[in-house]
Amino acid sequence: MRDKIVAGNWKMNNTLEEGITLASEIVNMVADELTDDVKMIMCTPYIHLNAVSKIIGGAEKVSLGSQNCNDNLKGAYTGEISVGMLKSVGVEYVILGHSERREYFGESNDFLAKKVNTVLEAGLNPIFCCGETLDIREKGAHYEFVTNQLTESLFHLSADDFKKLVIAYEPIWAIGTGVTASKEQAQEMHEKLRAHIAGKYGTEVAEGISILYGGSCNPKNASDLFAQKDIDGGLIGGASLKSRDFVDIGKSY
Ligand code: PEP
């Protein structure tokens, strides 16, 4: 059985006070309402991590994630945050390769391979994002493009390290647009990704990896998406900023 995961990416939203309120609401609602075995992850801005970690405390179904990290373990990198610092405040997951970081900060597949190594070296779990633009999909090159993102950033890993990953398929045309991939489009890509992983690491590894869908996922469309055979949960942007919506997505299984 693969882990069912719903991860919220808060992006650059919320003051510390607002973040504390949101995290407290989520932790309480999850404790009261979430009966299924779903892992809820809050990926907050850096400055919220320590406070949110304390709010999570020993909560069973909630974990802490970061949205980024530096690719080096430590040193003279003014303004940056290391994996060791993240680990020291209770972070377990780090989002890597989000399309916004690829686009606005020029993060390439090669550079992400280095970040993946750094995160794993610290004993943390990458949530590795991949996904195509609308233009690439319209040209029919989306499978090749997305599988290549995995090959170039991840396929240098040993099978044991690969098993520590979570993959998030996020078509760029669906992120923050209100346009969700259909359940058929998402399932098709997830199936291709799992087959691609099986080709490199074998069926057992591929069948054990959680592949999340991201892109305008909300409480209304989540259950249809999550019912697909190869979709193991979601990476949620906008809807993760509302405690009710985020927890309802977690309850969509
Ligand atoms: C995201 O940015 O990872 C995301 C999925 O955003 P949204 O849910 O807002 O489309």
Tab-separated table of C-alpha atoms and ligand atoms in Angstrom:
chain	number	residue	atom	x	y	z
A	1	MET	CA	0.000	0.000	0.000
A	2	ARG	CA	1.303	3.420	-0.952
A	3	ASP	CA	1.154	6.406	1.418
A	4	LYS	CA	-1.847	8.651	0.799
A	5	ILE	CA	-0.585	12.203	1.038
A	6	VAL	CA	-2.135	15.651	0.881
A	7	ALA	CA	0.534	18.355	1.023
A	8	GLY	CA	-0.223	22.062	1.229
A	9	ASN	CA	2.107	24.572	-0.373
A	10	TRP	CA	1.470	27.900	1.310
A	11	LYS	CA	3.876	29.683	-1.040
A	12	MET	CA	4.687	33.286	-0.019
A	13	ASN	CA	1.439	33.841	1.875
A	14	ASN	CA	0.473	34.568	5.482
A	15	THR	CA	2.089	36.586	8.240
A	16	LEU	CA	3.410	34.538	11.135
A	17	GLU	CA	0.249	35.229	13.114
A	18	GLU	CA	-1.985	34.130	10.219
A	19	GLY	CA	0.146	31.030	9.684
A	20	ILE	CA	-0.163	30.056	13.350
A	21	THR	CA	-3.952	30.392	13.171
A	22	LEU	CA	-4.143	28.350	9.962
A	23	ALA	CA	-1.861	25.595	11.259
A	24	SER	CA	-3.749	25.372	14.574
A	25	GLU	CA	-7.087	25.050	12.768
A	26	ILE	CA	-5.705	22.337	10.472
A	27	VAL	CA	-4.168	20.310	13.302
A	28	ASN	CA	-7.409	20.465	15.326
A	29	MET	CA	-9.671	19.576	12.391
A	30	VAL	CA	-7.438	16.686	11.352
A	31	ALA	CA	-7.515	15.295	14.896
A	32	ASP	CA	-11.309	15.613	15.101
A	33	GLU	CA	-12.355	14.620	11.596
A	34	LEU	CA	-9.789	12.699	9.575
A	35	THR	CA	-10.543	9.034	9.974
A	36	ASP	CA	-8.620	7.725	6.957
A	37	ASP	CA	-4.944	7.021	7.013
A	38	VAL	CA	-3.869	10.150	5.138
A	39	LYS	CA	-0.654	12.051	5.747
A	40	MET	CA	-1.300	15.817	5.754
A	41	ILE	CA	1.816	17.926	5.199
A	42	MET	CA	2.006	21.683	5.697
A	43	CYS	CA	4.791	23.257	3.628
A	44	THR	CA	5.049	26.700	5.138
A	45	PRO	CA	7.339	29.678	4.511
A	46	TYR	CA	10.674	29.377	6.339
A	47	ILE	CA	9.844	31.798	9.123
A	48	HIS	CA	6.700	29.840	10.072
A	49	LEU	CA	8.387	26.461	10.363
A	50	ASN	CA	9.501	26.591	13.984
A	51	ALA	CA	6.158	27.812	15.297
A	52	VAL	CA	4.144	25.394	13.136
A	53	SER	CA	6.386	22.536	14.238
A	54	LYS	CA	5.400	23.246	17.850
A	55	ILE	CA	1.719	23.389	16.900
A	56	ILE	CA	2.008	20.002	15.185
A	57	GLY	CA	3.767	18.573	18.249
A	58	GLY	CA	3.110	14.839	18.223
A	59	ALA	CA	0.018	15.029	15.968
A	60	GLU	CA	-0.248	11.680	14.230
A	61	LYS	CA	-1.367	12.566	10.728
A	62	VAL	CA	0.300	15.946	10.245
A	63	SER	CA	3.872	16.592	9.138
A	64	LEU	CA	5.962	19.651	8.389
A	65	GLY	CA	7.485	20.529	5.030
A	66	SER	CA	9.597	23.283	3.568
A	67	GLN	CA	9.135	24.820	0.124
A	68	ASN	CA	12.839	24.991	-0.682
A	69	CYS	CA	16.370	24.673	0.694
A	70	ASN	CA	19.883	25.549	-0.379
A	71	ASP	CA	21.798	22.967	-2.374
A	72	ASN	CA	24.823	23.151	-0.049
A	73	LEU	CA	25.011	21.647	3.415
A	74	LYS	CA	26.438	24.805	5.057
A	75	GLY	CA	28.696	27.757	4.522
A	76	ALA	CA	28.895	31.318	3.234
A	77	TYR	CA	25.565	31.584	1.393
A	78	THR	CA	24.080	34.780	2.740
A	79	GLY	CA	20.337	34.674	3.207
A	80	GLU	CA	19.988	30.964	2.509
A	81	ILE	CA	18.543	28.105	4.585
A	82	SER	CA	20.221	24.706	4.889
A	83	VAL	CA	18.715	21.243	5.199
A	84	GLY	CA	20.330	20.926	8.646
A	85	MET	CA	18.461	24.032	9.808
A	86	LEU	CA	15.214	22.641	8.423
A	87	LYS	CA	15.752	19.321	10.147
A	88	SER	CA	16.515	21.072	13.437
A	89	VAL	CA	12.982	22.540	13.529
A	90	GLY	CA	11.225	19.281	12.673
A	91	VAL	CA	10.904	19.471	8.887
A	92	GLU	CA	10.457	16.058	7.240
A	93	TYR	CA	9.665	16.983	3.610
A	94	VAL	CA	11.123	19.520	1.171
A	95	ILE	CA	9.364	20.565	-2.036
A	96	LEU	CA	11.860	20.615	-4.903
A	97	GLY	CA	11.445	21.553	-8.538
A	98	HIS	CA	8.205	23.475	-8.208
A	99	SER	CA	7.472	25.126	-11.554
A	100	GLU	CA	7.639	28.577	-9.938
A	101	ARG	CA	11.214	27.907	-8.802
A	102	ARG	CA	12.093	26.452	-12.186
A	103	GLU	CA	10.690	29.513	-13.950
A	104	TYR	CA	11.538	32.436	-11.650
A	105	PHE	CA	14.771	31.153	-10.151
A	106	GLY	CA	16.127	29.243	-13.136
A	107	GLU	CA	16.311	25.865	-11.394
A	108	SER	CA	17.340	23.292	-14.000
A	109	ASN	CA	17.035	19.509	-13.904
A	110	ASP	CA	20.789	19.235	-13.194
A	111	PHE	CA	20.676	21.749	-10.362
A	112	LEU	CA	17.660	19.960	-8.877
A	113	ALA	CA	19.585	16.678	-8.933
A	114	LYS	CA	22.081	18.336	-6.573
A	115	LYS	CA	19.312	19.617	-4.298
A	116	VAL	CA	17.731	16.154	-4.213
A	117	ASN	CA	21.082	14.731	-3.040
A	118	THR	CA	21.410	17.402	-0.338
A	119	VAL	CA	17.902	16.785	0.996
A	120	LEU	CA	18.443	13.017	1.095
A	121	GLU	CA	21.834	13.440	2.736
A	122	ALA	CA	20.093	15.238	5.620
A	123	GLY	CA	17.644	12.359	5.987
A	124	LEU	CA	14.715	14.407	4.674
A	125	ASN	CA	12.240	13.461	1.948
A	126	PRO	CA	11.991	15.442	-1.289
A	127	ILE	CA	8.577	16.127	-2.789
A	128	PHE	CA	9.801	16.340	-6.354
A	129	CYS	CA	7.589	18.347	-8.728
A	130	CYS	CA	7.399	17.836	-12.456
A	131	GLY	CA	5.013	19.042	-15.143
A	132	GLU	CA	4.642	20.494	-18.602
A	133	THR	CA	3.492	23.826	-20.035
A	134	LEU	CA	0.346	24.017	-22.165
A	135	ASP	CA	2.507	24.584	-25.219
A	136	ILE	CA	4.400	21.333	-24.653
A	137	ARG	CA	1.141	19.418	-24.127
A	138	GLU	CA	-0.380	20.863	-27.282
A	139	LYS	CA	2.662	19.686	-29.221
A	140	GLY	CA	2.108	16.190	-27.819
A	141	ALA	CA	5.525	16.209	-26.131
A	142	HIS	CA	4.282	16.132	-22.527
A	143	TYR	CA	5.105	12.514	-21.668
A	144	GLU	CA	8.620	12.825	-23.004
A	145	PHE	CA	9.136	16.181	-21.258
A	146	VAL	CA	7.938	15.059	-17.838
A	147	THR	CA	9.620	11.646	-17.843
A	148	ASN	CA	12.834	13.426	-18.841
A	149	GLN	CA	12.537	15.680	-15.765
A	150	LEU	CA	12.584	12.513	-13.650
A	151	THR	CA	15.440	10.941	-15.584
A	152	GLU	CA	17.689	13.992	-15.347
A	153	SER	CA	17.038	14.923	-11.709
A	154	LEU	CA	16.376	11.563	-10.058
A	155	PHE	CA	17.658	8.560	-11.974
A	156	HIS	CA	21.194	8.830	-10.572
A	157	LEU	CA	19.769	7.732	-7.184
A	158	SER	CA	20.052	4.253	-5.730
A	159	ALA	CA	16.778	2.339	-5.397
A	160	ASP	CA	16.943	2.767	-1.616
A	161	ASP	CA	17.176	6.540	-1.935
A	162	PHE	CA	14.560	6.690	-4.672
A	163	LYS	CA	12.066	5.038	-2.317
A	164	LYS	CA	12.317	8.092	0.004
A	165	LEU	CA	10.838	10.402	-2.645
A	166	VAL	CA	7.350	11.655	-3.189
A	167	ILE	CA	6.624	12.709	-6.791
A	168	ALA	CA	4.148	15.476	-7.594
A	169	TYR	CA	2.835	15.794	-11.144
A	170	GLU	CA	1.775	19.403	-11.612
A	171	PRO	CA	0.811	20.467	-15.127
A	172	ILE	CA	1.864	24.124	-15.213
A	173	TRP	CA	-1.297	25.113	-17.087
A	174	ALA	CA	-3.348	23.892	-14.121
A	175	ILE	CA	-1.426	25.634	-11.327
A	176	GLY	CA	-3.361	28.541	-9.833
A	177	THR	CA	-5.529	28.800	-12.966
A	178	GLY	CA	-8.728	27.124	-11.796
A	179	VAL	CA	-8.310	24.711	-14.734
A	180	THR	CA	-7.752	21.211	-13.379
A	181	ALA	CA	-6.401	18.353	-15.455
A	182	SER	CA	-9.218	15.898	-16.066
A	183	LYS	CA	-9.019	12.709	-14.049
A	184	GLU	CA	-8.205	10.866	-17.283
A	185	GLN	CA	-5.366	13.272	-18.185
A	186	ALA	CA	-3.909	13.070	-14.696
A	187	GLN	CA	-4.240	9.271	-14.444
A	188	GLU	CA	-2.601	8.820	-17.868
A	189	MET	CA	0.437	10.853	-16.853
A	190	HIS	CA	0.711	9.179	-13.444
A	191	GLU	CA	0.598	5.770	-15.113
A	192	LYS	CA	3.345	6.808	-17.552
A	193	LEU	CA	5.475	8.115	-14.700
A	194	ARG	CA	5.068	4.904	-12.729
A	195	ALA	CA	5.971	2.851	-15.805
A	196	HIS	CA	9.015	5.056	-16.382
A	197	ILE	CA	10.119	4.491	-12.781
A	198	ALA	CA	9.509	0.742	-13.158
A	199	GLY	CA	11.723	0.734	-16.256
A	200	LYS	CA	14.615	2.042	-14.191
A	201	TYR	CA	14.032	0.640	-10.676
A	202	GLY	CA	11.630	-2.260	-11.187
A	203	THR	CA	7.953	-2.757	-10.423
A	204	GLU	CA	8.278	-3.071	-6.668
A	205	VAL	CA	9.895	0.370	-6.276
A	206	ALA	CA	7.491	1.954	-8.789
A	207	GLU	CA	4.440	0.505	-7.057
A	208	GLY	CA	5.626	1.818	-3.691
A	209	ILE	CA	6.128	5.462	-4.717
A	210	SER	CA	3.386	7.983	-3.962
A	211	ILE	CA	2.627	10.191	-6.959
A	212	LEU	CA	0.549	13.267	-6.114
A	213	TYR	CA	-1.455	15.430	-8.479
A	214	GLY	CA	-1.212	19.215	-8.223
A	215	GLY	CA	-3.008	21.985	-10.093
A	216	SER	CA	-6.225	23.691	-8.980
A	217	CYS	CA	-7.178	20.734	-6.811
A	218	ASN	CA	-10.058	21.598	-4.461
A	219	PRO	CA	-12.631	19.854	-2.243
A	220	LYS	CA	-14.986	19.489	-5.243
A	221	ASN	CA	-12.623	17.741	-7.660
A	222	ALA	CA	-10.294	15.930	-5.241
A	223	SER	CA	-12.306	12.733	-4.766
A	224	ASP	CA	-12.555	12.067	-8.527
A	225	LEU	CA	-8.826	12.612	-8.938
A	226	PHE	CA	-7.854	10.590	-5.854
A	227	ALA	CA	-10.035	7.684	-6.994
A	228	GLN	CA	-7.681	7.078	-9.930
A	229	LYS	CA	-5.484	4.022	-9.626
A	230	ASP	CA	-2.144	5.850	-9.853
A	231	ILE	CA	-3.034	9.073	-8.018
A	232	ASP	CA	-1.982	8.887	-4.379
A	233	GLY	CA	-3.030	12.326	-3.191
A	234	GLY	CA	-2.436	15.961	-3.980
A	235	LEU	CA	-0.086	18.901	-3.741
A	236	ILE	CA	-2.372	21.807	-2.986
A	237	GLY	CA	-1.648	25.513	-3.444
A	238	GLY	CA	-4.548	27.957	-3.101
A	239	ALA	CA	-6.890	25.584	-1.278
A	240	SER	CA	-4.254	24.826	1.372
A	241	LEU	CA	-4.633	28.378	2.693
A	242	LYS	CA	-8.167	27.646	3.910
A	243	SER	CA	-8.231	25.134	6.733
A	244	ARG	CA	-11.737	23.886	5.856
A	245	ASP	CA	-10.840	23.265	2.202
A	246	PHE	CA	-7.476	21.678	2.966
A	247	VAL	CA	-8.886	19.238	5.507
A	248	ASP	CA	-11.861	18.463	3.243
A	249	ILE	CA	-9.395	17.552	0.488
A	250	GLY	CA	-7.703	15.204	2.968
A	251	LYS	CA	-11.108	13.652	3.652
A	252	SER	CA	-11.769	13.103	-0.065
A	253	TYR	CA	-10.481	9.548	-0.176
B	1	PEP	C1	0.968	24.471	-6.564
B	1	PEP	O1	1.435	25.582	-6.753
B	1	PEP	O2	1.711	23.540	-6.197
B	1	PEP	C2	-0.458	24.274	-6.800
B	1	PEP	C3	-0.885	23.061	-7.026
B	1	PEP	O3	-1.235	25.393	-6.790
B	1	PEP	P1	-2.840	25.461	-6.941
B	1	PEP	O4	-3.426	24.353	-6.114
B	1	PEP	O5	-3.199	26.811	-6.434
B	1	PEP	O6	-3.133	25.276	-8.407
